[in-house]
Coordinates of C-alpha atoms and ligand atoms in Angstrom, one line a residue:
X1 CA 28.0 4.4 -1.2
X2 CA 30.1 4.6 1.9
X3 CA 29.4 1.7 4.6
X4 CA 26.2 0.9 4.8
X5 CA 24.0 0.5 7.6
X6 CA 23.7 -3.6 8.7
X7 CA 22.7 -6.1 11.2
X8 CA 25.2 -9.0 12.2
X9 CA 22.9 -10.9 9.7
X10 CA 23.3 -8.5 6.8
X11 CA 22.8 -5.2 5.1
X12 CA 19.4 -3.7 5.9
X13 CA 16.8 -3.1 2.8
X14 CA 13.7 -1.0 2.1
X15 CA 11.5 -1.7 -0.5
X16 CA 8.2 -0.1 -2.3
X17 CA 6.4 -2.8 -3.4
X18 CA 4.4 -0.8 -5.9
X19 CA 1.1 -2.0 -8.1
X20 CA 2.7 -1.3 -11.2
X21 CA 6.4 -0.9 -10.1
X22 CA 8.7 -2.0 -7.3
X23 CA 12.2 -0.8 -5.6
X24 CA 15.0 -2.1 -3.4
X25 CA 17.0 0.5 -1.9
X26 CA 19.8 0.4 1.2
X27 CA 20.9 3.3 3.3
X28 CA 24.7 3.9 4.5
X29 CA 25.9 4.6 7.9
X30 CA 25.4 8.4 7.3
X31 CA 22.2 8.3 6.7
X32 CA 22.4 8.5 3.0
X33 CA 19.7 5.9 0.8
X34 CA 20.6 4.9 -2.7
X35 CA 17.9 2.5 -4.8
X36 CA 20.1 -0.5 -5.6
X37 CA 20.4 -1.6 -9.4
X38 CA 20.3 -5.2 -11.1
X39 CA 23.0 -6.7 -13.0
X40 CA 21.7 -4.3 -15.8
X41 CA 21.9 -1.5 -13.9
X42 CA 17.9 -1.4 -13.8
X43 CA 16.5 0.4 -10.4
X44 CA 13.2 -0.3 -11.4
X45 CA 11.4 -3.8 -11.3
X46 CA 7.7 -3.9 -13.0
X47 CA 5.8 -5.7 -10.1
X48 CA 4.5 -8.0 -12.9
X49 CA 5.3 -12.2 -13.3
X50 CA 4.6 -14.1 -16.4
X51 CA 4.4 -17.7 -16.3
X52 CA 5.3 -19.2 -19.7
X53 CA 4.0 -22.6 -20.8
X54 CA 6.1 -25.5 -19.7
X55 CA 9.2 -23.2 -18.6
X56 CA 10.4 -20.8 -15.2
X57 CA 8.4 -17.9 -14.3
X58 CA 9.4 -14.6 -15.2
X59 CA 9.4 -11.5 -13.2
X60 CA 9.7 -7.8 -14.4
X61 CA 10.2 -6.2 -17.8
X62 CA 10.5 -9.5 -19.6
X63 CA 7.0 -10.7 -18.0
X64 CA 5.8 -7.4 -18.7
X65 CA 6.3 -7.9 -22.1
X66 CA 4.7 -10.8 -22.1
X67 CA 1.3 -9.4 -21.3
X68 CA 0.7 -8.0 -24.3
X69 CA 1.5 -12.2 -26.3
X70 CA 0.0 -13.9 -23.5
X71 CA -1.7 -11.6 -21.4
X72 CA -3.9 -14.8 -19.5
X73 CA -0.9 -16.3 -18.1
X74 CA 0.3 -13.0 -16.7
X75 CA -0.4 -11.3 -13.5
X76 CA 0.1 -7.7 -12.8
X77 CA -1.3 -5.1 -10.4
X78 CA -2.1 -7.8 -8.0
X79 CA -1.3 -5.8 -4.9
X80 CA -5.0 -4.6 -5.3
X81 CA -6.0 -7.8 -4.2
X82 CA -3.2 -8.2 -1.1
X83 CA -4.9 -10.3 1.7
X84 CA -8.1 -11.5 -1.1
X85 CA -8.4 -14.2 -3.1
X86 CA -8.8 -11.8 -6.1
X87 CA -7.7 -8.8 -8.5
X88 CA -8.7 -9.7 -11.6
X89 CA -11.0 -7.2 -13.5
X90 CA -14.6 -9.2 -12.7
X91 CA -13.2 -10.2 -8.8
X92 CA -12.1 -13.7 -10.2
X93 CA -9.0 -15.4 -8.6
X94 CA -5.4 -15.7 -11.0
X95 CA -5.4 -19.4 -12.0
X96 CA -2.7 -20.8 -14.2
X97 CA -2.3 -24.4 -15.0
X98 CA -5.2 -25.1 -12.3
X99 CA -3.6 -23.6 -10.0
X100 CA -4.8 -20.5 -7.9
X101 CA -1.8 -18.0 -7.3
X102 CA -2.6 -15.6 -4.7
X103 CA -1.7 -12.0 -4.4
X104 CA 0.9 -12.6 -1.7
X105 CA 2.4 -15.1 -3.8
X106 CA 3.1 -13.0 -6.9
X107 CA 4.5 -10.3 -4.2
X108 CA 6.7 -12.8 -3.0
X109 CA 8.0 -13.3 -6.4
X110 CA 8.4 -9.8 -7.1
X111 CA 10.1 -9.3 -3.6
X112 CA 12.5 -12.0 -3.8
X113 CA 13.7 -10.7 -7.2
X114 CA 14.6 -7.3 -5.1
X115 CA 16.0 -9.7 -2.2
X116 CA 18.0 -11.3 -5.5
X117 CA 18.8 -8.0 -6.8
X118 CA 20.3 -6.7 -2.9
X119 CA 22.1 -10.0 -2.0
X120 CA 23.9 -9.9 -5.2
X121 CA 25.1 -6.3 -4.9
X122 CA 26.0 -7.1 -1.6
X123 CA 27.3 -10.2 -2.2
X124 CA 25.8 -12.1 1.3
X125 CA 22.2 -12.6 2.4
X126 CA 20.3 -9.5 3.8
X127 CA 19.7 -8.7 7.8
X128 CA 16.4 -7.4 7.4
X129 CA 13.8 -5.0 5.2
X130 CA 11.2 -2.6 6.0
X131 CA 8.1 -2.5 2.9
X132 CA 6.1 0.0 2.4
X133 CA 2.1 0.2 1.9
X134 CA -0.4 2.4 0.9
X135 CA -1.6 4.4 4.5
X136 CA -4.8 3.3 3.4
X137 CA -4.8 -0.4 4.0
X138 CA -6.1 -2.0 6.9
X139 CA -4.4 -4.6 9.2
X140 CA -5.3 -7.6 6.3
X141 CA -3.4 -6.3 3.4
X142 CA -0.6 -5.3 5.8
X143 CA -0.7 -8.7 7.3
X144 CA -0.7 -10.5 3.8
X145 CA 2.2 -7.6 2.3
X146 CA 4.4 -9.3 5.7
X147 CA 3.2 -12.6 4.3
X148 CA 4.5 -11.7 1.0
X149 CA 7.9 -10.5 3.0
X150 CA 8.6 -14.1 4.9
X151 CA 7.2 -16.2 1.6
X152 CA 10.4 -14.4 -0.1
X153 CA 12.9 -15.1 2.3
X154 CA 12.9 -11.7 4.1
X155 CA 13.1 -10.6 7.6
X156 CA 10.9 -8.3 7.4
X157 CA 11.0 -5.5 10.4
X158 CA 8.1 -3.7 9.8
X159 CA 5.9 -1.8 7.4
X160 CA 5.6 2.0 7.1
X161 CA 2.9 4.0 5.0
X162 CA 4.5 5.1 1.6
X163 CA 3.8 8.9 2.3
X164 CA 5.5 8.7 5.6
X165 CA 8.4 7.4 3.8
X166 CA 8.1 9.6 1.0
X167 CA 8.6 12.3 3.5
X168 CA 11.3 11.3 5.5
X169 CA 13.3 11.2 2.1
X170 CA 12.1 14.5 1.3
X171 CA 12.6 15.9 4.9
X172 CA 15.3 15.3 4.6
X173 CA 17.2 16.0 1.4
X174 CA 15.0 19.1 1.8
X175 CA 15.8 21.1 4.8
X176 CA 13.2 23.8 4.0
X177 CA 10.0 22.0 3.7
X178 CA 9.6 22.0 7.1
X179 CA 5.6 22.8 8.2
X180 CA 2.6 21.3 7.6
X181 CA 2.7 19.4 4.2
X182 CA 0.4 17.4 2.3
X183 CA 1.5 14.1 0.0
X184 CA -0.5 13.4 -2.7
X185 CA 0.7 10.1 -3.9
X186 CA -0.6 9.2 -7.0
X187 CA 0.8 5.7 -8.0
X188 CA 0.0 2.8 -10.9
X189 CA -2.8 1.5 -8.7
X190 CA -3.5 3.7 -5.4
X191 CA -4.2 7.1 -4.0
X192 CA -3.1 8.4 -0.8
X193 CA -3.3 11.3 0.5
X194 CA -1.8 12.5 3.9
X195 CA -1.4 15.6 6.1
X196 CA 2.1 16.1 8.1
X197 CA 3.8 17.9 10.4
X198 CA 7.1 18.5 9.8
X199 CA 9.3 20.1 12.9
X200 CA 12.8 21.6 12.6
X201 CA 14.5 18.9 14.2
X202 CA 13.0 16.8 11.2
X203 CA 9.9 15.0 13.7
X204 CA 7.4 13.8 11.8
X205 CA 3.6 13.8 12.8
X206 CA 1.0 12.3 10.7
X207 CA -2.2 14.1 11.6
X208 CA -4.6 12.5 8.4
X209 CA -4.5 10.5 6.1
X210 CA -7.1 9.2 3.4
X211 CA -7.4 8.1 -0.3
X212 CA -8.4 5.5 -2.5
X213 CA -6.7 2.3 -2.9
X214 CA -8.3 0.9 -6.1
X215 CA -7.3 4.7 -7.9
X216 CA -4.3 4.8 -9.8
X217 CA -2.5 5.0 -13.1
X218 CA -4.1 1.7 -14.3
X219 CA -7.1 3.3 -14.0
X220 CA -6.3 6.2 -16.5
X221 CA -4.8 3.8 -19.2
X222 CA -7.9 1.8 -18.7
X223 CA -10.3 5.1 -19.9
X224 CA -7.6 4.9 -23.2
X225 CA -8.1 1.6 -23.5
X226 CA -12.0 2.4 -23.8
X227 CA -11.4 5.5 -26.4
X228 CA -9.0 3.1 -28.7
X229 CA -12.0 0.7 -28.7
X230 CA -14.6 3.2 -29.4
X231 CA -12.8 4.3 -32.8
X232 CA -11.5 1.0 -33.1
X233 CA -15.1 -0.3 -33.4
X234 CA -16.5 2.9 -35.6
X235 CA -13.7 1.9 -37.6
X236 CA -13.5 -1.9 -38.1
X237 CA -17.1 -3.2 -36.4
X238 CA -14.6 -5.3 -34.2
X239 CA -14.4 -4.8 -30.3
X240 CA -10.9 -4.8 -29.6
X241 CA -11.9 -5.9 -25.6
X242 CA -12.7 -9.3 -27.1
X243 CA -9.1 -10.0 -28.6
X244 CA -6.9 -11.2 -25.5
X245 CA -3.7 -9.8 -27.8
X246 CA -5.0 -6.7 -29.0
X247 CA -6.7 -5.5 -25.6
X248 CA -2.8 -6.6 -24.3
X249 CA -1.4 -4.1 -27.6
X250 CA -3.8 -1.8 -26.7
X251 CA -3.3 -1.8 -22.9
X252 CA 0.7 -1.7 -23.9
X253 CA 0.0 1.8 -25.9
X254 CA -2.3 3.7 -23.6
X255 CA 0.2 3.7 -21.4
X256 CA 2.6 5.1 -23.2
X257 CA 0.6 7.7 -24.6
X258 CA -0.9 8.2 -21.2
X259 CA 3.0 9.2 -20.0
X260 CA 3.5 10.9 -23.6
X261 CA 0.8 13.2 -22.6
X262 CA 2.6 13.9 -19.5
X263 CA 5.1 15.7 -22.0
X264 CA 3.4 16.6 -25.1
X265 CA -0.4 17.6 -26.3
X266 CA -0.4 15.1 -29.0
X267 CA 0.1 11.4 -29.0
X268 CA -0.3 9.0 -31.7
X269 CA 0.0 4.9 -32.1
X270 CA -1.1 2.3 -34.6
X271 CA -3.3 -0.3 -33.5
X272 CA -3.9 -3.8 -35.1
X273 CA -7.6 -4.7 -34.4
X274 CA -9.8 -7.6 -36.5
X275 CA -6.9 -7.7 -39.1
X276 CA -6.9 -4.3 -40.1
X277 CA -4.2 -1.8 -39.1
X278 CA -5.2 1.8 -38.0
X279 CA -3.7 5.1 -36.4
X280 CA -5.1 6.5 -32.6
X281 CA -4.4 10.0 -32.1
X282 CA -5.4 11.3 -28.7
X283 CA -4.2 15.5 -27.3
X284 CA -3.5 16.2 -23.9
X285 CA -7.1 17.8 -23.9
X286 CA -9.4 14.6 -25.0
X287 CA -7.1 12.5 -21.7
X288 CA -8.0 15.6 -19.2
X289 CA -11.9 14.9 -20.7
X290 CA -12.0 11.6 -20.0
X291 CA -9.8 12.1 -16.6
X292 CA -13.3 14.6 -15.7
X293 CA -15.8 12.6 -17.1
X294 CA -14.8 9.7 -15.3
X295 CA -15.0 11.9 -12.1
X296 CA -11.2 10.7 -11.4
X297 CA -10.5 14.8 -10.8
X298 CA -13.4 14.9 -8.7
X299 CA -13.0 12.1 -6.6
X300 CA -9.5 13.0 -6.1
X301 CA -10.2 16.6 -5.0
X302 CA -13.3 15.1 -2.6
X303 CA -10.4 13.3 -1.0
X304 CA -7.8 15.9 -0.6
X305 CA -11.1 18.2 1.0
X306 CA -12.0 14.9 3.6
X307 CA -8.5 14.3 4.6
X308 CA -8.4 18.4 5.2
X309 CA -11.8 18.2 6.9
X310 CA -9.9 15.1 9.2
X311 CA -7.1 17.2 10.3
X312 CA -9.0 20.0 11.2
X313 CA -7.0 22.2 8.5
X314 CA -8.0 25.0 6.0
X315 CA -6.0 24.6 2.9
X316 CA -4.4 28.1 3.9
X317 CA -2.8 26.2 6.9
X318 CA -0.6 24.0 4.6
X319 CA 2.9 25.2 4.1
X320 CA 3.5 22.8 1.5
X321 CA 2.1 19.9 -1.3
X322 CA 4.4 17.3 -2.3
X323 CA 3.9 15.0 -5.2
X324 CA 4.5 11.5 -5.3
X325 CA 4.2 8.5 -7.5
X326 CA 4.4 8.3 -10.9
X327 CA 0.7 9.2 -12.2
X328 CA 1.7 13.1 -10.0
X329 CA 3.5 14.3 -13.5
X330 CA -0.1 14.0 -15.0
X331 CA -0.3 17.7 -15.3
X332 CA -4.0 17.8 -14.4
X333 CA -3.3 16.2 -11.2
X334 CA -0.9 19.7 -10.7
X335 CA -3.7 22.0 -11.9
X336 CA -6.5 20.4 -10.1
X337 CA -4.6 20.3 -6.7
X338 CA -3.5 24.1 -7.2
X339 CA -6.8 25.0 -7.4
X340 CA -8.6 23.3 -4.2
X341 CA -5.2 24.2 -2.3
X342 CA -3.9 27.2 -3.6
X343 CA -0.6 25.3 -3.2
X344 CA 1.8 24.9 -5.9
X345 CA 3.0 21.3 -5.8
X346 CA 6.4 20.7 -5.1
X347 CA 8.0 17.4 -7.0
X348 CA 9.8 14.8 -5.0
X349 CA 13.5 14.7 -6.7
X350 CA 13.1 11.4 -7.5
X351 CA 9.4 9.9 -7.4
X352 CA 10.1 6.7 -8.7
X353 CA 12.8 5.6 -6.1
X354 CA 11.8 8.0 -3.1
X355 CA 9.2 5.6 -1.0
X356 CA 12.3 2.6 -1.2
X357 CA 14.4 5.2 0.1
X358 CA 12.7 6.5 2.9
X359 CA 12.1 3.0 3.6
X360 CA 15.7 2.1 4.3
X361 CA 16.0 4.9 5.9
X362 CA 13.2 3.5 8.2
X363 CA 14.8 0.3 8.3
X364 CA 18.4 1.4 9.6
X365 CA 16.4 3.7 12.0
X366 CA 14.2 1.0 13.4
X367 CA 17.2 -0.8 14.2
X368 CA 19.5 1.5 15.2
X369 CA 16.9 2.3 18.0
X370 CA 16.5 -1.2 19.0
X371 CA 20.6 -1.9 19.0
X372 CA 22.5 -1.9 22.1
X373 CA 25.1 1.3 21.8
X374 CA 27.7 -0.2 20.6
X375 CA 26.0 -2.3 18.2
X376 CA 24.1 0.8 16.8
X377 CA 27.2 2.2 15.6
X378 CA 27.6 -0.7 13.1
X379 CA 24.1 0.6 11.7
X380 CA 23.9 4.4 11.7
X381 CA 26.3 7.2 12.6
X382 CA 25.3 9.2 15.8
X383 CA 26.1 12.8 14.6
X384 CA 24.1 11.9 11.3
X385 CA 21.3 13.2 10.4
X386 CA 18.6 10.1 10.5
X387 CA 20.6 9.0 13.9
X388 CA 19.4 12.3 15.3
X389 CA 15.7 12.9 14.0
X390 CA 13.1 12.1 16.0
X391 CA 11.2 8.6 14.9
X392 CA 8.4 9.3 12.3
X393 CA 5.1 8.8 14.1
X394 CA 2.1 7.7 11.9
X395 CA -2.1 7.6 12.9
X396 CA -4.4 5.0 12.7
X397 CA -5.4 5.2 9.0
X398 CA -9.2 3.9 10.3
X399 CA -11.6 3.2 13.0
X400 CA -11.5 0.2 15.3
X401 CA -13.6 -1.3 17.7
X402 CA -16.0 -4.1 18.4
X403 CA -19.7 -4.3 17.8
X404 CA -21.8 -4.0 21.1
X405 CA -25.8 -4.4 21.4
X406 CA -27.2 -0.9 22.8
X407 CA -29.1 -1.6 26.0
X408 CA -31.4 1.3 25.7
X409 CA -32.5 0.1 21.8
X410 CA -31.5 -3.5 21.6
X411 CA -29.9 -2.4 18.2
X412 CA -26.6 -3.9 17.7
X413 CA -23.8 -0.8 17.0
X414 CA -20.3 -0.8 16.1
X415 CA -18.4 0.9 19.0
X416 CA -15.2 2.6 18.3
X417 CA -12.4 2.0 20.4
X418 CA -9.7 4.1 18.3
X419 CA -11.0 6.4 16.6
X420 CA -8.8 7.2 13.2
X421 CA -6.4 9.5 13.6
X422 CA -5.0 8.6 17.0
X423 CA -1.4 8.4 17.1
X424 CA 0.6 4.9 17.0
X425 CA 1.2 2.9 18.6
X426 CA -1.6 2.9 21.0
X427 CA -3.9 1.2 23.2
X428 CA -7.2 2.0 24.4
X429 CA -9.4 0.1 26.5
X430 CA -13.5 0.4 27.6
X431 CA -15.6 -1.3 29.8
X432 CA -18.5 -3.7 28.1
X433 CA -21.5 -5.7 30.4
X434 CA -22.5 -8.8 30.3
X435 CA -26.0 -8.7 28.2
X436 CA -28.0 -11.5 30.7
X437 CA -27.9 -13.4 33.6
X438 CA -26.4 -16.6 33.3
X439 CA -23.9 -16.0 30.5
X440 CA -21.4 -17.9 29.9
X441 CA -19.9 -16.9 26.5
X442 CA -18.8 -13.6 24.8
X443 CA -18.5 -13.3 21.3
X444 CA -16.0 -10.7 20.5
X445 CA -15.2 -9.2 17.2
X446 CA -13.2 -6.8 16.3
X447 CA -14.4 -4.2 13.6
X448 CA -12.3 -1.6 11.1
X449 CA -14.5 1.4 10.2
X450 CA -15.2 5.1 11.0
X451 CA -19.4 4.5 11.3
X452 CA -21.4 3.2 14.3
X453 CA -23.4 1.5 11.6
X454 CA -22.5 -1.8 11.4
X455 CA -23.2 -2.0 7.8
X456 CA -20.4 0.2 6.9
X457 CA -17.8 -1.4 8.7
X458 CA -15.8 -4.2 8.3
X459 CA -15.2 -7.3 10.8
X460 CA -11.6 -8.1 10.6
X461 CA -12.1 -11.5 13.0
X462 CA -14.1 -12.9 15.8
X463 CA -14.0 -15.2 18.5
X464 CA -16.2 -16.7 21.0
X465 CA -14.8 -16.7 24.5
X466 CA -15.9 -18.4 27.9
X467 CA -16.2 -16.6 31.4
X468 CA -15.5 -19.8 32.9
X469 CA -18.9 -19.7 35.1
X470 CA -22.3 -18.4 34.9
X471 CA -22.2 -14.6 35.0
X472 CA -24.7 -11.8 36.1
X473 CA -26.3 -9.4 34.1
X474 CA -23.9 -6.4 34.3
X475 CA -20.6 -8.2 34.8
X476 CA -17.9 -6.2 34.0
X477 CA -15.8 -7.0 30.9
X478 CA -12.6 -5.0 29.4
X479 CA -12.5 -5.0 26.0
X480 CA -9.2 -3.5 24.7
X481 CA -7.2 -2.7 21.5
X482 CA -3.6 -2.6 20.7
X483 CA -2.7 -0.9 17.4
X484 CA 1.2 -1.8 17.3
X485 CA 3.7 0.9 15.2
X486 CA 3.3 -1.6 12.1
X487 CA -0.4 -1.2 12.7
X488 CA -1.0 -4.6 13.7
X489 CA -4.1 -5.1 15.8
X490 CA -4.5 -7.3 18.7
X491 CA -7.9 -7.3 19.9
X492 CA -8.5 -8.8 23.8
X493 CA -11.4 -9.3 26.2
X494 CA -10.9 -10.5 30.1
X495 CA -13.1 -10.6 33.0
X496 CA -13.0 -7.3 34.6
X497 CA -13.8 -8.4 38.0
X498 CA -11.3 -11.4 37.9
X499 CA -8.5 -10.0 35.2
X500 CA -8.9 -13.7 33.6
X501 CA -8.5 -14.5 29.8
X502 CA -11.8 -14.4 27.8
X503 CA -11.3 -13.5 24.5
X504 CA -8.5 -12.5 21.8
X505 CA -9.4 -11.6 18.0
X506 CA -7.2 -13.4 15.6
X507 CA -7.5 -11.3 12.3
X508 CA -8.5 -14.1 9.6
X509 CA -9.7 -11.1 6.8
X510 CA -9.0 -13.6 4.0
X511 CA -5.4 -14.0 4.3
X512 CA -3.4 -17.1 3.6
X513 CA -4.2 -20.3 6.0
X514 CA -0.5 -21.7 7.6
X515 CA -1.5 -25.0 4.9
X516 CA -2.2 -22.1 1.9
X517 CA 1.3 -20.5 3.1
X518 CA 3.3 -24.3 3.1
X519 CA 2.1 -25.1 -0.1
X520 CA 3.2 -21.8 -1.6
X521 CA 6.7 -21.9 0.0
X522 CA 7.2 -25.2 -1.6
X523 CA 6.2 -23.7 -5.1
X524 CA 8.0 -20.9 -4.9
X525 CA 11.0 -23.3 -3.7
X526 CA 11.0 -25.0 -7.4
X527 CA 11.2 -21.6 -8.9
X528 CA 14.6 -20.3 -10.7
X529 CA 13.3 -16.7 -10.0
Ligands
AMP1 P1 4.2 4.2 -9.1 O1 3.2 3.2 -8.6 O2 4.4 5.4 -8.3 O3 5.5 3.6 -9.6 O4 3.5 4.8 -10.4 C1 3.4 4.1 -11.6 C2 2.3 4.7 -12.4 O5 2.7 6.0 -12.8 C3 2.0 4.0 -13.7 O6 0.6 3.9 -13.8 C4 2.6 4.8 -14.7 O7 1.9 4.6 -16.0 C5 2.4 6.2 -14.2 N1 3.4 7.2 -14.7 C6 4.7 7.1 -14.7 N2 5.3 8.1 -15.4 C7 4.2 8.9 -15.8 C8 4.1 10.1 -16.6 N3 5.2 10.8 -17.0 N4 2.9 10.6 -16.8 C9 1.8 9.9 -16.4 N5 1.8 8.8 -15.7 C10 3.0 8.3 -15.4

């Protein structure tokens, strides 16, 4: 790697912070992103951390190993729960020696292990990172992944959505798949799929984007898990669920034979279950079985049709599909997605590091933009190619607005303020009336959602605001909503006669309290991560 693009603080980083796996990568003044490797030349960290009885938590492939020994003291997949208390199969919380360890703080472990990983290669602190989410989470689970960010010692710039970045890298190293292209990024533990626009001059236009963030790779070894049991049990009378170390074994296997399948049409492993020993054979056939009779190949062409519908597209209109993420070599994700496209996928060169890369590439980009001239220079070259390409411009992934009571009906609605799919950043404001004379409170909320049904949306905050005085039936009040580029909200209400302050949403949606966040800084503090 040539010189690489940095702050006066330090080198800037992008990282994936995956469900199942996570990557650091850095970008050099030409534009050029490499994933960075750990001193054993590993690129890859399992986003996994094991925390052994009495000693220092463990974070990777060594905790990963773990799950299978001591699979209750081991948390993995725990970005399904980012900005909740829980991710544990059942919605409990991860508790280990009485103590609740929240999502963000396993991501912070996991991210300071890439921070780590970067500052050692490097060999001085970092000026700043960009992580990546899924497009599909709302403002709480980005708030709590920029949570995760600061707990680890990171500055973080911003967050992108992991099929923007995908692109970018793509774009990029790929000159011809300019058009409109889909991303179907499959990963260990979401879905996301998202329509773009790619122009000439390398602009990039997300015009949909949908998905499913509880859909993944986990998933799939999970319906292996189920099959091992179910021969397990014809076999031995013993439910291999209800053995912490063989469900870890078992777990372990599906997955390889899961990415065996990938590959071959047969796969076979031994499994120890109530004592006895006994051989699982499954064919590429039985997995695509259980895949459909899950309705996994279903649900995942339902949302490749709705984000379609979104943009307003025919599948004939799309120039080209890329695959992301590593459960995209399934090779009935390829011949399901040929058939309700009639595209034939393309593969990202390098799925597993891609979405880091792109990320650094964000990262040098977001501050090369924001660098006085000369300064820029120290971050990217301006003949190269990132320098020069337009900044990637994302859409509201869903809905926002506030809920209102309908004069005519009394009914209370949700009223959307950005509708999903408008462009970011953005800001849109309406114009609300007091409900009765005489009022002298509003209690604003601010909602996430695509219906005008409040029961199918979801409040992200609320607070009750004074006018200050008595107001009139009528009185004017202007409710508005910023969507920043990160896709923060901010959610404000003043008088619309006087311009005065009433109202501003502060987005709780479960996160971690400032006492929560103390208490897990100190923790994380005693660690030897
Ligand atoms: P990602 O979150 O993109 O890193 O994807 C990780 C997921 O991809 C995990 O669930 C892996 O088991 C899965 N995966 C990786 N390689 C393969 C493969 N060759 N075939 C099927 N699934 C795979």
């Amino acid at each position: 790697m040539s010189e690489i693009a940095t702050l006066p603080d330090g080198p800037l980083v992008g990282i994936d912070l995956g469900t199942t796996n996570s990557v650091v990568a850095a970008v050099d003044r030409a534009g050029i992103a490499t994933a960075i490797p750990d001193e054993d030349g590993e690129r890859i960290l399992p986003s996994v951390v094991h925390f052994p009885r009495g000693g220092e938590p463990m974070v990777g492939a060594q905790a990963k190993a773990m799950a299978a020994v001591d699979a209750g003291r081991t948390a993995a997949a725990f970005k399904r729960g980012m900005g909740e208390r829980t991710f544990l199969a059942g919605g409990a919380a991860f508790v280990v020696d009485g103590r609740e360890v929240r999502p963000e703080e396993l991501s912070a472990m996991v991210l300071t292990r890439l921070r780590l990983t970067a500052e050692a290669h490097f060999g001085r602190p970092l000026g700043g990172a960009v992580i990546t989410v899924p497009a599909y989470f709302g403002d709480p689970e980005r708030r709590a992944t920029i949570t995760a960010g600061e707990l680890a010692g990171l500055k973080v710039l911003r967050v992108i959505n992991e099929p923007t970045a995908a692109a970018i890298v793509n774009g990029l190293d790929d000159p011809s798949s300019s058009g409109r292209i889909l991303v179907f990024d499959l990963g260990g533990g979401t879905f996301d799929v998202t329509v773009m626009r790619v122009g000439d001059d390398r602009s990039l236009v997300v015009e949909a984007t949908g998905g499913d963030h509880r859909l993944g790779g986990v998933d799939f070894d999970r319906l292996i898990v189920d099959r091992m049991a179910q021969v397990a049990a014809a076999e031995t009378g013993v439910d291999l669920r209800t053995e912490l170390a063989a469900l870890a074994d078992a777990t372990a296997k599906a997955e390889e034979m899961k990415k065996e399948l990938s590959r071959t049409t047969t796969s076979t492993r031994p499994l120890t279950v109530g004592g006895r020993s006994l051989s699982f054979t499954l064919t590429r056939a039985d997995f695509e079985a259980l895949l459909d009779e899950a309705g996994y190949l279903q649900e995942i062409e339902d949302h490749i049709v709705a984000v379609l519908e979104d943009a307003g597209l025919e599948p004939a209109a799309l120039d080209h599909v890329l695959f992301v993420g590593g459960s995209s070599r399934i090779p009935a994700m390829a011949e399901r997605v040929r058939a309700c496209t009639g595209r034939e996928p393309r593969f990202s060169r390098n799925p597993d590091e891609d979405v880091a890369r792109g990320a650094a590439m964000v990262a040098a980009k977001t501050a090369h933009e924001a660098a006085p001239p000369g300064a820029a220079l120290a971050i990217l070259d301006a003949s190269s190619q990132l320098a020069l390409m337009p900044a990637p411009r994302d859409v509201a992934s869903r809905g926002l607005g506030s809920t209102v009571v309908d004069e005519a009906t009394g009914a209370t609605v949700n009223q959307i303020i950005i509708p999903a799919g408008t462009p970011v950043p953005c800001r849109e404001e309406v114009v609300n009336r007091a409900l009765e004379d005489g009022q002298t409170h509003l209690n604003l909320d601010l909602t996430e959602g695509d219906s005008t049904d409040v029961d199918f949306v979801r409040i992200l905050g609320e607070h009750l605001g004074s006018f200050g005085r008595p107001v009139k039936k009528g009185h004017p009040i202007r409710v508005s909503i910023e969507y920043t580029a990160d896709q923060l909200i901010i959610c404000q209400a003043y008088d619309g006669e006087t311009g005065a302050f009433i109202a501003e949403v502060k987005v709780t949606g479960g996160g971690m309290s400032d006492s929560e966040k103390e208490s897990a800084l100190e923790q994380l503090a005693r660690y030897r991560l």
